[in-house]
Amino acid sequence: MTTLNKKPFYKDLTFQVIAAMVLGIAFGFLAPELAAKFKILGDIFLKLIKTAVAPLVFFTVVHGIASAGDIKRVGKVGLRALIYFEIVSTIALAIGLLWGNLLNIGSGMHDAHPSSATAAAASAAVAKGHAPASTMDFIYGIFPDNFVGAFAGGQLLQVLVISVLFGFALLALKPERRSVIEDGLSRISECFFEFINLIMKFAPLGAFGSVAYAVGSNGAAVLMSLANLVLMFYVCIAFFIFIVLGIVCRISGFSLWRFLKYIKDEIFIVLGTASSESALPRLLQKLEKFGCSKQSVGLVLPTGYAFNLDGTSIYMSLCVLFIANAYGVPLSWEQQLGIIAIMLVTSKGAAAVSGGSFVVFAATVTAIGSLPVEGLALLFGVYRFMSMAIATCNTIGNSVATVVVSKWSGEFTEHTAQAEYHRVLGRDLQAAL
């Protein structure tokens, strides 16, 4: 009988991130003013991650298209991915609205008023993000006017456009010329992955700084005043992950619970940093090892970061109702269905603007027109805590989508997945589940 060689628990990245989060929460409550200054640790970590995200997406998408060998195979995976994204995103939006209506969320907040500092911070966040003003602006902004500028600006949607076009251009080359370029791209991407592995050693510091800042800057008063919204949002996120995605996984022939255990390190990194980008480089490697083909991982996962933002969808629909109820603005079912239609477009912009979900949520509130923009400041105080769940749901949703679309497209190797489960989780897990 063989035994699994396990490293000490304190060297495990998951343990380190969880411990850092607990310390950050305690530090934020004990010394809030000092804790707020530790935001720089989280910001530095995320900046380092973002330096590699755009190039990694480019190399992975291009290599995924090139390894497919022909445009028809790329189209098969890509079309099925987009269909899946739209169906699941619509379900997420609907669940957020139904949950908000059931709870009458925000109805007890008529007397709540954000502080001037919070209102100013919310306005600055929206202004910094340059949220798209209309659907046409959003569509226009997808297409870059500068090859390098899309990478420098961290515009993920633009990088995806460049990557797809470059990948198709690579397919047009003769095989002998294409193989040389593919080999070069593969070697460069390997270097970027090693770069990411070095940065990940600082994930606990980033998580500590982010959580300490969130608690220290917002304080207990704000947390308590909006506790119901935050708690109910987390309940809704949990329902979507364990029920909706659980059903999707069961239909697709694999266990969500086992899969979450497999990617638990990435989940805790995202939870601590409140950024789904922090896990993208590791997931690109891990899902390929799990049995998804290189081309399906290269196409589905990066595209999902722009088009399949389930956590963002739930946040937007639930918080629209919160603002409406908090300020006494009635919304009919017809108006709510119209809001869903708007969100199906604006939610796709969360990866394309600086400021993420809060910025595109602000764009949606502005586009609706009937809701008071003052409500944005009301929500800004606890956005950091909600963004942890948003990013985690987005990450899990995109990871599940990659496996599902891979299976759906015949791009998944079952015995590889079982071998990975055995290697990572232990030989007795299958019997236990």
XYZ file of C-alpha atoms in Angstrom:
433
model
C 0.000 0.000 0.000
C 1.440 3.359 -0.995
C 1.052 6.572 0.918
C 0.632 10.031 -0.503
C 3.485 12.395 0.163
C 1.968 15.534 1.584
C 3.794 18.735 2.369
C 3.257 20.372 5.781
C -0.125 22.103 6.042
C 1.465 25.493 6.678
C 3.149 25.340 3.259
C -0.168 24.801 1.491
C -1.262 27.877 -0.459
C -4.916 27.446 0.548
C -4.035 27.445 4.256
C -1.805 30.483 3.823
C -4.509 32.477 2.010
C -7.215 31.568 4.550
C -4.927 32.454 7.458
C -4.057 35.759 5.795
C -7.752 36.588 5.346
C -8.532 35.847 9.000
C -5.618 38.002 10.122
C -6.724 40.761 7.765
C -10.268 40.773 9.192
C -8.966 40.906 12.761
C -6.475 43.643 11.909
C -9.178 45.662 10.152
C -11.418 45.676 13.224
C -8.626 46.247 15.769
C -6.776 49.031 13.924
C -9.030 50.268 11.080
C -7.060 53.400 10.164
C -3.778 51.530 9.967
C -5.376 48.539 8.203
C -6.790 50.758 5.461
C -3.223 51.691 4.504
C -2.406 48.045 3.743
C -4.487 48.246 0.570
C -1.188 48.680 -1.251
C -0.311 45.008 -0.667
C -3.426 43.837 -2.493
C -2.978 46.426 -5.232
C 0.635 45.421 -5.864
C -0.285 41.731 -6.066
C -3.110 42.383 -8.530
C -0.913 44.680 -10.630
C 1.685 41.928 -10.912
C -0.995 39.420 -11.933
C -2.417 41.795 -14.550
C 0.990 42.210 -16.177
C 0.758 38.613 -17.382
C -2.997 38.156 -17.941
C -3.317 39.850 -21.358
C -0.223 38.157 -22.884
C -1.316 34.798 -21.462
C -4.783 35.168 -22.962
C -3.213 36.023 -26.328
C -0.808 33.084 -26.329
C -3.429 30.635 -25.051
C -6.177 31.623 -27.494
C -3.803 31.710 -30.481
C -2.287 28.367 -29.541
C -5.749 26.901 -28.969
C -6.924 27.967 -32.430
C -3.712 26.808 -34.093
C -3.774 23.407 -32.370
C -7.368 22.855 -33.553
C -5.946 22.547 -37.039
C -8.919 23.927 -38.937
C -11.459 26.714 -38.699
C -14.437 24.335 -38.490
C -13.151 22.813 -35.264
C -12.611 26.279 -33.775
C -16.097 27.315 -34.812
C -17.639 24.214 -33.258
C -16.122 24.894 -29.838
C -16.597 28.663 -30.017
C -20.256 28.552 -31.071
C -21.178 26.054 -28.370
C -19.341 28.126 -25.782
C -21.245 31.291 -26.720
C -24.593 29.462 -26.590
C -23.735 28.110 -23.148
C -22.605 31.545 -21.923
C -25.835 33.259 -22.977
C -28.100 30.596 -21.475
C -26.319 30.468 -18.120
C -25.879 34.265 -17.892
C -29.614 34.737 -18.496
C -30.393 32.203 -15.762
C -28.077 34.070 -13.374
C -29.794 37.405 -14.110
C -33.229 35.852 -13.630
C -32.245 34.244 -10.326
C -30.985 37.583 -9.004
C -34.255 39.306 -9.896
C -36.436 36.514 -8.507
C -34.462 36.418 -5.248
C -34.643 40.197 -4.883
C -38.399 40.212 -5.483
C -38.961 37.351 -3.070
C -37.057 39.150 -0.289
C -38.234 42.631 -1.277
C -34.567 43.458 -0.850
C -33.721 46.975 0.308
C -37.257 47.866 1.418
C -36.068 48.627 4.938
C -33.365 51.059 3.817
C -35.445 54.180 3.082
C -33.557 56.219 5.667
C -30.070 55.138 4.627
C -27.780 57.831 3.304
C -24.153 57.326 2.224
C -21.468 59.539 3.636
C -19.968 62.246 1.428
C -16.665 60.385 1.412
C -18.310 57.178 0.202
C -20.302 59.052 -2.420
C -17.133 60.743 -3.684
C -15.302 57.402 -3.831
C -18.155 55.817 -5.781
C -18.201 58.697 -8.263
C -14.435 58.445 -8.712
C -14.666 54.708 -9.355
C -17.305 55.196 -12.026
C -15.402 58.059 -13.660
C -12.174 56.067 -13.663
C -13.860 53.124 -15.329
C -15.193 55.045 -18.329
C -18.239 52.786 -18.518
C -19.816 52.423 -21.958
C -22.661 54.873 -22.454
C -24.633 52.749 -24.917
C -24.770 49.384 -26.650
C -23.155 50.844 -29.765
C -20.326 52.345 -27.709
C -19.775 48.952 -26.106
C -19.655 47.167 -29.487
C -17.361 49.842 -30.935
C -15.036 49.536 -27.939
C -14.533 45.812 -28.499
C -12.444 46.472 -31.597
C -8.940 47.880 -30.988
C -7.291 50.599 -33.043
C -3.835 49.713 -31.760
C -2.318 46.239 -31.438
C -0.083 47.097 -28.485
C -2.579 49.500 -26.903
C -5.077 46.713 -26.186
C -2.415 44.908 -24.110
C -1.163 48.073 -22.426
C -4.707 49.072 -21.435
C -5.612 45.620 -20.171
C -8.692 45.565 -22.454
C -9.511 41.850 -22.357
C -12.251 41.962 -25.011
C -9.906 43.735 -27.415
C -7.142 41.236 -26.672
C -9.596 38.420 -27.460
C -10.426 39.994 -30.838
C -6.736 40.334 -31.674
C -6.050 36.774 -30.494
C -8.831 35.230 -32.600
C -7.805 37.136 -35.739
C -4.124 36.285 -35.190
C -5.032 32.630 -34.621
C -6.984 32.474 -37.877
C -4.080 34.179 -39.659
C -1.775 31.503 -38.251
C -4.072 28.769 -39.589
C -3.755 30.307 -43.053
C 0.006 29.670 -43.101
C 1.559 26.533 -44.542
C 2.017 23.766 -41.911
C 5.824 23.942 -41.900
C 5.820 27.696 -41.250
C 2.999 27.466 -38.743
C 4.742 24.828 -36.631
C 7.743 27.096 -36.022
C 5.538 29.943 -34.773
C 3.433 27.569 -32.655
C 6.541 26.192 -30.987
C 7.776 29.706 -30.211
C 4.423 30.776 -28.753
C 4.296 27.627 -26.622
C 7.756 28.270 -25.153
C 6.976 31.910 -24.377
C 3.699 30.967 -22.689
C 5.560 28.420 -20.536
C 7.824 31.231 -19.372
C 4.791 33.355 -18.478
C 3.357 30.493 -16.437
C 6.576 30.255 -14.441
C 6.397 34.017 -13.963
C 2.878 33.581 -12.552
C 4.014 30.770 -10.242
C 6.551 33.145 -8.707
C 3.924 35.871 -8.234
C 1.543 33.376 -6.576
C 3.935 33.003 -3.682
C 2.823 36.511 -2.677
C -0.905 35.649 -2.792
C -1.238 35.484 1.047
C 0.206 39.001 1.372
C -2.173 40.257 -1.288
C -5.153 38.636 0.424
C -4.153 40.074 3.807
C -3.827 43.602 2.447
C -7.099 43.465 0.483
C -9.198 42.134 3.364
C -7.610 44.423 5.968
C -8.367 47.428 3.764
C -11.959 46.328 3.139
C -12.715 45.950 6.848
C -10.676 48.944 8.004
C -12.025 51.429 5.450
C -15.700 50.464 5.644
C -15.945 49.802 9.350
C -18.468 47.812 11.342
C -21.236 50.413 11.013
C -21.468 50.118 7.243
C -21.180 46.355 7.378
C -24.063 46.110 9.832
C -26.299 48.575 7.967
C -26.038 46.578 4.729
C -25.578 43.137 6.314
C -28.876 41.846 4.964
C -27.958 42.694 1.376
C -24.501 41.140 1.667
C -25.807 38.014 3.401
C -28.654 37.489 0.946
C -26.289 38.054 -1.960
C -23.987 35.326 -0.656
C -26.985 33.002 -0.231
C -28.000 33.675 -3.849
C -24.450 33.050 -5.085
C -24.316 29.783 -3.124
C -27.659 28.717 -4.608
C -26.426 29.407 -8.125
C -23.141 27.554 -7.622
C -24.382 24.479 -5.771
C -27.832 24.085 -7.348
C -27.689 25.569 -10.858
C -24.067 24.717 -11.665
C -24.449 21.470 -9.710
C -27.283 20.418 -12.036
C -25.259 21.488 -15.081
C -22.316 19.380 -13.889
C -24.526 16.379 -13.118
C -26.109 16.527 -16.584
C -22.603 16.747 -18.072
C -21.428 13.678 -16.164
C -19.134 14.969 -13.429
C -19.376 15.967 -9.769
C -19.320 19.662 -8.933
C -18.157 18.942 -5.373
C -15.161 16.927 -6.527
C -14.339 19.547 -9.142
C -14.441 22.356 -6.543
C -12.025 20.371 -4.389
C -9.732 20.061 -7.386
C -9.616 23.854 -7.948
C -9.849 24.878 -4.272
C -6.479 26.665 -4.273
C -7.612 28.945 -7.088
C -10.988 29.545 -5.397
C -9.375 30.738 -2.166
C -6.946 32.974 -4.048
C -9.879 34.623 -5.828
C -11.858 34.889 -2.590
C -8.951 36.606 -0.861
C -8.029 38.993 -3.656
C -11.593 39.639 -4.954
C -10.244 39.321 -8.500
C -11.018 36.451 -10.867
C -7.953 37.406 -12.931
C -5.693 36.184 -10.119
C -6.647 32.560 -10.835
C -6.740 32.650 -14.657
C -3.100 31.684 -15.305
C -3.235 28.666 -12.968
C -6.619 27.538 -14.321
C -5.320 27.611 -17.891
C -2.784 24.987 -16.850
C -4.955 23.045 -14.425
C -7.970 22.523 -16.701
C -5.758 21.180 -19.460
C -4.229 18.709 -16.989
C -7.782 17.835 -15.935
C -8.572 16.472 -19.395
C -9.849 19.422 -21.436
C -8.085 19.788 -24.757
C -5.642 22.630 -25.251
C -7.860 24.265 -27.858
C -11.004 24.123 -25.700
C -9.208 25.606 -22.689
C -7.570 28.252 -24.866
C -10.887 29.289 -26.412
C -13.517 28.811 -23.696
C -11.835 29.976 -20.478
C -10.454 33.357 -21.651
C -13.647 34.080 -23.613
C -15.702 33.245 -20.540
C -13.863 35.915 -18.571
C -15.481 38.442 -20.902
C -18.816 36.824 -21.788
C -19.742 34.486 -18.918
C -19.792 36.569 -15.729
C -22.416 34.784 -13.641
C -21.514 36.467 -10.354
C -21.612 39.888 -12.012
C -25.045 39.111 -13.473
C -26.486 38.169 -10.074
C -24.936 41.234 -8.445
C -26.356 43.600 -11.036
C -29.917 42.256 -11.002
C -30.123 41.991 -7.212
C -28.628 45.442 -6.589
C -30.915 47.126 -9.122
C -33.868 45.930 -7.051
C -32.100 46.985 -3.852
C -31.740 50.573 -5.098
C -35.315 50.627 -6.397
C -36.738 49.432 -3.078
C -34.391 51.548 -0.951
C -35.534 54.715 -2.725
C -39.153 53.680 -3.170
C -39.067 53.350 -6.976
C -41.594 50.703 -8.116
C -40.543 48.465 -10.996
C -43.146 46.439 -12.898
C -42.368 42.988 -14.273
C -42.253 44.475 -17.764
C -39.638 46.975 -16.608
C -37.653 44.208 -14.905
C -37.641 42.126 -18.086
C -36.377 45.193 -19.930
C -33.623 45.550 -17.335
C -32.573 41.939 -17.975
C -32.273 42.734 -21.685
C -30.040 45.731 -20.900
C -27.928 43.668 -18.490
C -27.346 40.946 -21.068
C -25.340 43.579 -22.949
C -23.791 45.664 -20.174
C -22.671 42.660 -18.102
C -20.382 41.669 -20.986
C -18.425 44.875 -20.407
C -17.185 43.994 -16.915
C -13.895 42.690 -18.287
C -13.529 45.560 -20.723
C -13.469 48.496 -18.296
C -11.390 49.425 -15.287
C -13.412 48.987 -12.122
C -15.144 45.756 -13.105
C -18.611 44.862 -11.921
C -19.318 48.081 -10.023
C -18.549 50.231 -13.055
C -20.787 48.278 -15.450
C -23.468 48.187 -12.760
C -23.259 51.984 -12.623
C -23.562 52.069 -16.419
C -26.683 49.912 -16.192
C -28.301 52.103 -13.529
C -27.601 55.136 -15.703
C -28.983 53.413 -18.807
C -32.197 52.442 -17.011
C -32.823 56.101 -16.220
C -35.583 55.582 -13.647
C -33.289 54.747 -10.712
C -31.501 57.336 -8.534
C -27.740 57.324 -9.121
C -27.292 58.246 -5.434
C -27.921 54.574 -4.736
C -24.529 53.751 -6.227
C -22.800 55.398 -3.296
C -25.015 53.434 -0.923
C -23.690 50.177 -2.373
C -20.083 51.266 -2.842
C -19.308 50.928 0.874
C -19.764 47.145 0.841
C -18.823 46.459 -2.762
C -15.470 45.042 -1.725
C -17.133 42.327 0.341
C -19.593 41.515 -2.418
C -16.835 41.496 -5.036
C -15.250 38.508 -3.272
C -18.358 36.448 -4.031
C -18.717 37.961 -7.518
C -15.173 37.002 -8.512
C -15.464 33.546 -6.947
C -18.734 32.808 -8.768
C -17.296 34.100 -12.058
C -14.234 31.874 -11.663
C -16.186 28.734 -10.775
C -18.714 29.413 -13.535
C -16.022 29.762 -16.181
C -14.140 26.695 -14.965
C -17.333 24.621 -15.108
C -18.141 26.094 -18.546
C -14.747 24.997 -19.883
C -15.297 21.390 -18.781
C -18.931 21.308 -19.978
C -18.173 22.761 -23.418
C -15.148 20.463 -23.747
C -17.339 17.440 -23.026
C -20.096 18.755 -25.295
C -17.603 19.208 -28.152
C -15.825 15.877 -27.721
C -12.670 17.650 -26.537
C -12.447 15.989 -23.115
C -10.427 12.951 -21.999
C -12.219 11.155 -19.160
C -9.377 8.927 -17.998
C -7.101 11.987 -17.689
C -9.618 13.599 -15.327
C -9.792 10.461 -13.189
C -6.003 10.290 -13.039
C -5.860 13.956 -11.926
C -8.472 13.339 -9.235
C -6.392 10.406 -8.025
C -3.147 12.385 -8.069
C -4.439 15.578 -6.430
C -7.249 14.451 -4.145
C -6.226 10.954 -3.079
C -7.258 7.453 -4.066
C -10.068 7.170 -1.505
C -12.024 10.247 -2.623
C -14.142 8.482 -5.240
C -15.398 5.983 -2.676
C -16.133 8.777 -0.213
C -18.253 10.691 -2.740
